[in-house]
Each structure stands twice: as structure tokens, then as C-alpha cells.
Amino acid sequence: MNLKELSHTEERLVEGHRLCAGCAEPIIARQVLMGTSKPVVVANATGCFEVSTSNYPFTSWNVPWIHTAFENAPATISGVEAAYNSLKRQNKISEEVKFVVFGGDGATYDIGFQSLSGAIERGHDFLYVCFNNEAYMNTGIQRSGATPKGASTTTCPSGTCTPGKKEFPKDLTRIIIAHDLPYAAQASPHNWKDLIEKSRKGIDTPGPAFINVISPCPRGWRHDGSQTIALSKLAVETCVWPLYEYENGEWRVTGESLRIAEGKKEKRPVMDWLNSQGRFKQLTKSKFSPVADEIQQNVDKKWESLLKLCHM
Amino acid sequence: MSEPMAINGDMAIAMAWKQIDPDVVAAYPITPQTIIVEAFSDFVANGEVNTEYVCAESEHSALTICVGASAAGARVATATASAGLAFMWEMLYVTASMRMPIIMAVANRTLSGPINIHCDHSDAMGGRDSGWLQLFGENVQEAYDNTIMAFRIAEDMRVRLPIMTCLDGFIITHALERLEMLDDKTVKDFVGPFRPVRPLLDVKQPTTYGPLAMPDYYYELKYQVQASMDAALDVAKKTMDDFAKVSGRKYHLAEGYRTEDADYVMVAMGSTAGTMRYVVDQLRAQGKKVGAVKVRLFRPFPAADVAKLLEGKKAVAVMDRAMSPGTGSPLYMDVLQSISRMKDPPRVSNYVYGLGGRDLIPGQLTEVFQEIMANKGDRINFMGVRK
Ligand SMILES: Cc1ncc(C[n+]2csc(CCOP(=O)(O)OP(=O)(O)O)c2C)c(N)n1
Ligand code: SF4
Ligand SMILES: [Mg+2]
């Protein structure tokens, strides 16, 4: 797979959508859908990506696409896949079709968590992709279970007493892996090769697959739209967002994370990450500087434990 | 027609589904519906149906799975009750708006709290404005017959809306009654093959389902549901005519009993209709000019048919197995709107009864008749409650 080949693949999400300039979500979606040349049906949870790509009577979708609500995209695709299995068994359809779901972190970590867990447990054949922009962006940057400690959002704002969110985010990728599903991964849009390859695996592996993708949001993170790809790379270089995969019970770091783990690349300080976005700017105040230290310690702790799981 | 058998209402619905053999069933257990999905699971386990059966992790997901499957191009059925239906509430509207002809059995049970597993119609009433059609059955035979008719009505190209087939929890779901089943071929021919419209699985013709609609389009999309509801009245009537031809059982949207020369009429839905007719016969034997109306189709409401049955009557008692604290109950409100343009309308009273499974005794209905015949009673009455 090279850039030249990819430039000839069919466009499944086409122009005309209304996402912000610099939004990572459509970049991620296009990379994910390059992971297969087979026909796909896409299900989408409510969120920025859904409202911006399907403004009736227009659509940016060149493939069959369905949105039903916020908390239930995994159940939606379960139904589509169940129909597919039934109709195939009855010889009413013959074509091979793949199933992909997109949901934001709010849809995935919080309100739709049960629906996702249920669909994975039932073993439907689909790839779930989480756009993790670490807050409810569509409704105006509210805190989610993915919002990092120290980030300011409209429901956990920084003030004179608090530095922003007080809690660390839940580690959803590991929670999903605890379902012992066939394939799960973390990815980032700056490393398109890694993301497309993981998508290919997720789509081709029979049964449920999950990819959690860091998804910079210029509006919510308070950064310039031109920095989206640079920031997604920085998230990996600081080990705030390690690239890894879980395949048939084996854990493996990938991309830049592998090179950091092998000592071939520098692990950058978390301060570089915190300084790059307006949502963390209160952490530079001396009053809140212990929070920045705690974040570094937590990143180190999680990184070490990941390396152990990867036998490194 | 096969030999009559003794069977409960839930089993009758499971048997109807088996004959129809939907492509997908997704459900979540809740009393008093559970017998349906347990029985159907057996059919799946024994290869007696082609259905893909999905055990959802909640009712919200169960209905969502049904929507996904229906959009994909499958014929779909599900069942629920009470809290399960309430949990589906968001998706009820989505199902109707997306024009998914899904059939859902609702084993009518009251809503918490306090938690209570017994019959009333509160659960179904929560769905009355959602764009679903609602059929109420009086007994096991009707639960079966309504199910078969529902698939044909929902899938008619003039309708393409979901339908709830309602049956009173325990009173019908769990009671053994006589059932005459149609043979499999008659059912299959009556329902016909499923005709998907722009299914998701037609990958050559990609369709966007469930887009965002702003104020410039939302209202028109809603109005299309209204227009199909209007069409559904005729489609349902025609379906009931055709059903009579294959079954010998003739149904109507609203059914009058000894109403022609009656001055006083009682209106109800579900299993109460049988008790109502029994009381009418008793009072008729005493020379009282009373009659009864059973509403079979609650959504769309057959206002013209109901008005015709109530025209020229002196007084009407509307029996509601649900309440709307602070105002009249749902069936009462609909009866009122049906007669609102009538020149000399009857005096209509509302009687709330049977909440949370409280038994209904024939004598209570006799008292209601006596009250309206004496021109007594409040506009809204709470029958038998300890105040
Ligand atoms: C049941 C329900 N609750 C709340 C909402 C309002 N809502 C719509 S999108 C959204 C947040 C989406 O956040 P996320 O999933 O992270 O996606 P993003 O917009 O950030 O990409 C919320 C709260 C809703 N549509 N439905
Ligand atoms: S608010 Fe953020 S996530 Fe939403 S469209 Fe804009 S950049 Fe993308
Ligand atoms: Mg988000």
C-alpha cells in the first residue's frame, strides 16, 4: 500500500460536509475506509461527524450510511449485520459486505458504552472506530469520560479554585480489550499507514474489532486548525496516546511508540503536549503546576504498564 | 384451518411469528412478554424458522437492532412491555420517522412506580404520539389475528410505519383460551413476501438513513407520517375485509355491539370489551337501551367510525385503563375529539379503572351504566379507588 495506490481508491466520504476546517474526524474516517476495497455499510452515532455529513436533503456519503441516535450505533450495526446474516443464509443476497461504525468519545466512553459492550459480547462482525477528541464537541465542548485531567471544558472549566477536569480519563481501549475481542488498537491520523493497516485488520478480522483514534479538535482543544496532524503526532511522541494493537491475545506497540519503546526515538515531556493547546493553559500557573506533574507521572505509569503487556 | 387448541396469548403471538418467519427478531425479556421470546427462541434453536435472533442487552438496543435490520432490508419483529417500552421511547419516534414497518407485540403492563407487573395500558399510551400504529386485541384469538394483519398493514406501500400489537398483560398473555390458527400457507400468502425499500444492503445504490433535518425540512418529514396515518385507516379496513375472506373472522377499526338503538354506550379497549358485552346483555335483558364500542385500532384513531357509532346517543362512558394525571385519559380525549363537530353530541364521561392490574368486576360496569343513565357522575371518574 502506497500513497499513489491510495489516491486511486474510491472516495466514500465526499466533499461538501460541514465539519470545521482542521477537524481530524473526516481525515480519520477517510483513512479507515481505505482499509478495505469491499463494499461497506457505515453506522454513525450522533455527534459532530454525523450532523456535519448528513444535512438533509444533502449527504456526503457515497456508501450506505445509517444514524439512529447518540447512544446506540453499535446496536444499529448489530441489526444491519443480523439482517445481512439472515438474508445471506436464505440466499437473498450474495455480495460480501463489511460493517464500520463511527462514534465520538461521548458516544463511546459514556452514553453508548453499554451498547458497544453488548455488541462486542454478541460477537457481531464489525469495526468500531472512536473519534477521541476528548469531549462532547458537538454540543459545545463538555466534559466526557475521555477528557484528560487538567483540561478545561465548558462543564469542568478552569477557575480560580480548579484547574479544569479533576479526574484522569478512563482507559477505554483496555476496557474494550477486557472483552477479549479478536482485534483492538489505538491509532492516530498522523501515521496514516499505521491507521489504515489497523483498519484493514479490524475490518478483515471476523468478529468485533475496535480502534480508538486520537482526534484533535481545533475548537475544543484551542489550537490552530493547521496543527491538527502535528498535534496528533505529538500525542504519540509524549506517550500521552501510545500506538498499539491487541491481536489474538497479543499486545504490540506500533509506529513511533515502537521506536520509543526500543529507545530509537526520544520520549518527549508531557509539558510539550500541555503547552500546545489552550485547554491546558491554566496548568502553567504556579498554583496548578503540581497537576502537570501528576499528569506526567500518570503517563509514565501507563506507558510502563503497556510495555509490560507487550513484553518489552 | 387447523384444529382449535388451548393456548395463551403470548404463545399465540409466537406461533404467528413462526408462520410469518421474520428475517430478524431482536428482543429483551420482560414480564408479561417473556413467553413470546422464549417460545420463539425454541423455534430458532430447533431450526423451525430462518430468523436471525439477537438477544439484545437492553430494550433500547433491541429496538435499535430492529431499526438497523429493517433499514438493511429485513422483515423484523420484536416484543416488550412496560419499562421496556418506556426504555425504547426515544427509538419509537426514530423507528416511525425512518419508516420502518417493524411489528412489536406489547404485553400491556403498567409503568413504575411503584413497580408492578400487572396490566394496564399506560405503557402503550406513552407511544401513542410516536408515529406507530396501535392495535388492541381482546383475547388470544385477536392477539393472533391482529399480528397477522399487522404485518400486511405496516408493509403496505401507502403505510410503511411500525405497528404495536397490544394485548393485556396476564389477562391475555397468560390465559389459556381457544385459538383457531390459520394454516401456514394461508398466513404466508396473506402477508406476502417482504418488499424492502432502498435497503442499506443494496450497496450499489447507497442510501443515507437518519440524516439531520433542520427547521426547513423537519416539519414536512413529520407531516409525511401524518399523511400515511390517514392512509392507514383505509389500508387497515381493507386488510380486515381480506382477512375475513381467509379466516371467516370479520374485524373493524371500532366495533359496535348492540349500539344501533342504544341511548347509552360504553367505550373500551382490550380484554374489557368481553366484560362490557356481558354487562350490556344483562342490562338489555332488563330492557335498558345500552350498547358497547370496542376500539381495535387506537392509532390512527378511527374518529369517523367512532363518531358514527356514537351519533344520536344520550350519554357515553369511556373506560380508560390508563391515566393522565391532571387531565382526561387518552381514550376519553380521542372520543371527545371524534364527536367535537357533532351537532347534538352525547354527554361523555371518563372512567379510569384497572390500574396496576386492579380487577374489573362486571358489577362495576353495571354501576357505570346506571350512573350515566341517571345523568350522574363527574366528567372524569376514578372507578373503585380508595380516596
Ligand atoms: C440521548 C442524548 N443525549 C444527549 C444528546 C446531545 N448530544 C448530541 S451529540 C453530543 C456529544 C457528542 O460528543 P462525542 O460523542 O464526543 O462526539 P463529538 O461531537 O465530540 O465528535 C451530545 C451530548 C443526544 N443527542 N442524545
Ligand atoms: S468542533 Fe471539533 S470535532 Fe466538531 S467539527 Fe469542529 S473541529 Fe471537528
Ligand atoms: Mg468528542
Coordinates of N, CA, C and O in Angstrom, one line a residue, chain B residues 5-82:
Chain B
M5 N -57.1 -25.1 19.4 CA -56.2 -25.6 20.5 C -56.4 -24.6 21.7 O -56.9 -23.5 21.5
A6 N -55.9 -25.0 22.9 CA -55.9 -24.2 24.0 C -54.5 -23.6 24.2 O -53.5 -24.4 24.3
I7 N -54.4 -22.3 24.2 CA -53.0 -21.7 24.2 C -53.1 -20.3 24.8 O -54.2 -19.7 24.8
N8 N -52.0 -19.8 25.4 CA -52.1 -18.4 25.9 C -51.7 -17.4 24.9 O -51.2 -17.7 23.8
G9 N -51.9 -16.1 25.2 CA -51.8 -15.1 24.2 C -50.4 -14.9 23.7 O -50.1 -14.6 22.5
D10 N -49.4 -15.0 24.6 CA -48.0 -14.9 24.2 C -47.6 -16.0 23.3 O -47.0 -15.7 22.2
M11 N -48.1 -17.2 23.6 CA -47.7 -18.3 22.7 C -48.4 -18.1 21.3 O -47.8 -18.5 20.3
A12 N -49.6 -17.6 21.3 CA -50.3 -17.3 20.1 C -49.5 -16.4 19.2 O -49.5 -16.6 18.0
I13 N -48.9 -15.4 19.8 CA -48.1 -14.4 19.0 C -46.9 -15.1 18.5 O -46.5 -14.9 17.3
A14 N -46.2 -15.9 19.4 CA -45.0 -16.6 18.9 C -45.4 -17.5 17.7 O -44.6 -17.6 16.8
M15 N -46.5 -18.2 17.8 CA -46.9 -19.1 16.7 C -47.2 -18.3 15.4 O -46.8 -18.7 14.3
A16 N -47.8 -17.1 15.5 CA -48.0 -16.2 14.4 C -46.7 -15.8 13.8 O -46.5 -15.9 12.5
W17 N -45.7 -15.4 14.6 CA -44.4 -15.1 14.1 C -43.7 -16.2 13.4 O -43.1 -16.1 12.4
K18 N -43.9 -17.4 14.0 CA -43.3 -18.6 13.4 C -43.8 -18.8 12.0 O -43.0 -19.1 11.1
Q19 N -45.1 -18.6 11.8 CA -45.7 -18.8 10.5 C -45.2 -17.8 9.5 O -45.0 -18.0 8.3
I20 N -45.0 -16.5 10.0 CA -44.5 -15.4 9.2 C -43.0 -15.5 8.9 O -42.5 -15.1 7.9
D21 N -42.3 -16.1 9.9 CA -40.9 -16.3 9.8 C -40.1 -15.0 9.4 O -39.5 -14.9 8.4
P22 N -40.1 -14.1 10.4 CA -39.3 -12.8 10.1 C -37.9 -13.1 9.9 O -37.3 -14.1 10.4
D23 N -37.2 -12.2 9.1 CA -35.8 -12.4 8.9 C -35.0 -12.1 10.2 O -33.9 -12.8 10.4
V24 N -35.4 -11.2 11.0 CA -34.7 -10.8 12.2 C -35.7 -10.6 13.4 O -36.7 -10.0 13.2
V25 N -35.4 -11.1 14.5 CA -36.1 -10.8 15.8 C -35.0 -10.4 16.8 O -34.0 -11.1 16.9
A26 N -35.2 -9.2 17.4 CA -34.3 -8.8 18.5 C -35.2 -8.4 19.6 O -36.1 -7.6 19.5
A27 N -34.8 -8.9 20.8 CA -35.7 -8.6 22.0 C -34.9 -8.7 23.3 O -33.8 -9.1 23.3
Y28 N -35.6 -8.2 24.3 CA -35.1 -8.3 25.7 C -36.2 -8.7 26.6 O -37.3 -8.2 26.4
P29 N -36.0 -9.7 27.5 CA -37.1 -10.2 28.3 C -37.7 -9.2 29.3 O -37.0 -8.5 29.9
I30 N -39.0 -9.2 29.4 CA -39.7 -8.5 30.5 C -41.1 -9.1 30.6 O -41.8 -9.4 29.6
T31 N -41.5 -9.4 31.8 CA -42.8 -9.9 32.1 C -43.9 -8.8 31.8 O -43.6 -7.6 32.1
P32 N -45.0 -9.1 31.2 CA -45.5 -10.4 30.8 C -45.3 -10.8 29.3 O -46.1 -11.5 28.8
Q33 N -44.3 -10.3 28.8 CA -44.0 -10.6 27.3 C -43.1 -11.8 27.2 O -43.1 -12.4 26.1
T34 N -42.3 -12.2 28.2 CA -41.2 -13.1 28.0 C -41.5 -14.4 27.3 O -40.7 -14.9 26.6
I35 N -42.7 -14.9 27.6 CA -43.1 -16.2 27.0 C -42.9 -16.1 25.4 O -42.5 -17.1 24.8
I36 N -43.2 -15.0 24.9 CA -43.1 -14.8 23.4 C -41.7 -15.1 22.9 O -41.4 -16.0 22.1
V37 N -40.7 -14.4 23.6 CA -39.3 -14.5 23.1 C -38.7 -15.9 23.5 O -37.9 -16.4 22.8
E38 N -39.2 -16.4 24.6 CA -38.7 -17.8 25.0 C -39.2 -18.8 24.0 O -38.4 -19.7 23.5
A39 N -40.5 -18.7 23.7 CA -41.0 -19.7 22.7 C -40.3 -19.5 21.3 O -40.0 -20.5 20.7
F40 N -40.1 -18.3 21.0 CA -39.5 -18.1 19.6 C -38.1 -18.5 19.6 O -37.6 -19.1 18.6
S41 N -37.4 -18.4 20.7 CA -36.0 -18.9 20.8 C -36.0 -20.4 20.6 O -35.0 -20.9 20.0
D42 N -37.0 -21.1 21.1 CA -37.1 -22.5 20.8 C -37.2 -22.8 19.3 O -36.5 -23.7 18.8
F43 N -38.0 -22.0 18.6 CA -38.2 -22.3 17.2 C -36.9 -22.1 16.5 O -36.5 -22.8 15.6
V44 N -36.1 -21.0 16.9 CA -34.8 -20.8 16.3 C -33.9 -21.9 16.6 O -33.2 -22.5 15.7
A45 N -33.9 -22.3 17.9 CA -32.9 -23.4 18.3 C -33.2 -24.7 17.6 O -32.3 -25.5 17.4
N46 N -34.4 -24.9 17.2 CA -34.8 -26.2 16.5 C -34.9 -26.0 15.0 O -35.4 -26.9 14.3
G47 N -34.4 -24.9 14.5 CA -34.4 -24.7 13.0 C -35.7 -24.6 12.4 O -35.9 -24.9 11.2
E48 N -36.7 -24.2 13.2 CA -38.1 -24.2 12.6 C -38.4 -22.9 11.9 O -39.4 -22.7 11.2
V49 N -37.4 -21.9 12.0 CA -37.6 -20.6 11.3 C -36.2 -20.2 10.7 O -35.2 -20.7 11.1
N50 N -36.2 -19.3 9.8 CA -35.0 -18.8 9.2 C -34.4 -17.6 10.0 O -33.4 -17.0 9.6
T51 N -35.2 -17.2 11.0 CA -34.9 -15.9 11.7 C -33.5 -15.8 12.3 O -33.0 -16.8 12.9
E52 N -32.8 -14.7 12.2 CA -31.6 -14.4 12.9 C -32.1 -13.8 14.2 O -32.8 -12.7 14.2
Y53 N -31.9 -14.4 15.3 CA -32.4 -14.0 16.6 C -31.3 -13.3 17.4 O -30.3 -13.9 17.7
V54 N -31.5 -12.0 17.8 CA -30.5 -11.3 18.5 C -31.0 -11.0 19.9 O -32.0 -10.4 20.1
C55 N -30.2 -11.5 20.9 CA -30.5 -11.3 22.3 C -29.9 -9.9 22.7 O -28.7 -9.9 23.0
A56 N -30.6 -8.9 22.6 CA -30.1 -7.5 22.9 C -29.7 -7.4 24.4 O -30.2 -8.2 25.2
E57 N -28.9 -6.4 24.7 CA -28.5 -6.2 26.1 C -29.4 -5.2 26.8 O -29.2 -4.9 28.0
S58 N -30.4 -4.7 26.1 CA -31.4 -3.8 26.7 C -32.5 -3.6 25.6 O -32.4 -3.9 24.5
E59 N -33.7 -3.0 26.1 CA -34.7 -2.8 25.1 C -34.4 -1.6 24.2 O -34.8 -1.6 23.0
H60 N -33.6 -0.7 24.7 CA -33.2 0.4 23.8 C -32.4 -0.2 22.6 O -32.6 0.2 21.4
S61 N -31.5 -1.1 22.9 CA -30.7 -1.7 21.9 C -31.6 -2.7 21.1 O -31.4 -2.8 19.8
A62 N -32.5 -3.3 21.7 CA -33.4 -4.3 21.0 C -34.1 -3.6 19.8 O -34.1 -4.0 18.7
L63 N -34.7 -2.4 20.2 CA -35.5 -1.7 19.1 C -34.5 -1.1 18.1 O -34.8 -1.1 16.9
T64 N -33.3 -0.7 18.6 CA -32.3 -0.1 17.7 C -31.9 -1.2 16.7 O -31.7 -1.0 15.5
I65 N -31.6 -2.4 17.2 CA -31.2 -3.5 16.3 C -32.3 -3.8 15.3 O -32.0 -4.0 14.1
C66 N -33.6 -3.7 15.7 CA -34.7 -3.9 14.8 C -34.6 -2.8 13.7 O -34.9 -3.1 12.5
V67 N -34.4 -1.6 14.1 CA -34.3 -0.5 13.1 C -33.2 -0.7 12.1 O -33.3 -0.6 10.9
G68 N -32.0 -1.1 12.6 CA -30.9 -1.4 11.7 C -31.2 -2.5 10.8 O -30.9 -2.4 9.6
A69 N -31.8 -3.6 11.3 CA -32.2 -4.7 10.4 C -33.2 -4.3 9.4 O -33.1 -4.8 8.2
S70 N -34.2 -3.6 9.8 CA -35.3 -3.2 8.9 C -34.7 -2.3 7.8 O -35.0 -2.5 6.6
A71 N -33.8 -1.3 8.2 CA -33.2 -0.5 7.2 C -32.3 -1.3 6.2 O -32.2 -1.0 5.0
A72 N -31.7 -2.4 6.8 CA -30.9 -3.2 5.9 C -31.7 -4.0 4.9 O -31.2 -4.4 3.9
G73 N -33.0 -4.1 5.1 CA -33.9 -4.8 4.2 C -34.5 -6.1 4.7 O -35.0 -6.9 3.9
A74 N -34.6 -6.2 6.0 CA -35.2 -7.4 6.6 C -36.6 -7.1 7.1 O -37.0 -6.0 7.5
R75 N -37.4 -8.2 7.2 CA -38.7 -8.2 7.9 C -38.4 -8.5 9.4 O -37.7 -9.4 9.7
V76 N -38.9 -7.6 10.3 CA -38.5 -7.7 11.7 C -39.7 -7.6 12.6 O -40.7 -7.0 12.4
A77 N -39.5 -8.4 13.7 CA -40.5 -8.4 14.8 C -39.8 -8.3 16.2 O -38.6 -8.7 16.3
T78 N -40.5 -7.7 17.1 CA -40.0 -7.7 18.5 C -41.1 -7.7 19.5 O -42.3 -7.6 19.0
A79 N -40.8 -7.7 20.8 CA -41.9 -7.7 21.8 C -41.3 -7.0 23.0 O -40.1 -7.1 23.3
T80 N -42.2 -6.4 23.8 CA -41.8 -5.8 25.0 C -43.0 -5.5 25.9 O -44.2 -5.9 25.5
A81 N -42.8 -4.7 27.0 CA -43.9 -4.3 27.9 C -43.3 -3.3 28.8 O -42.1 -3.1 29.0
S82 N -44.2 -2.5 29.3 CA -43.9 -1.6 30.5 C -42.6 -0.9 30.4 O -42.4 -0.1 29.5

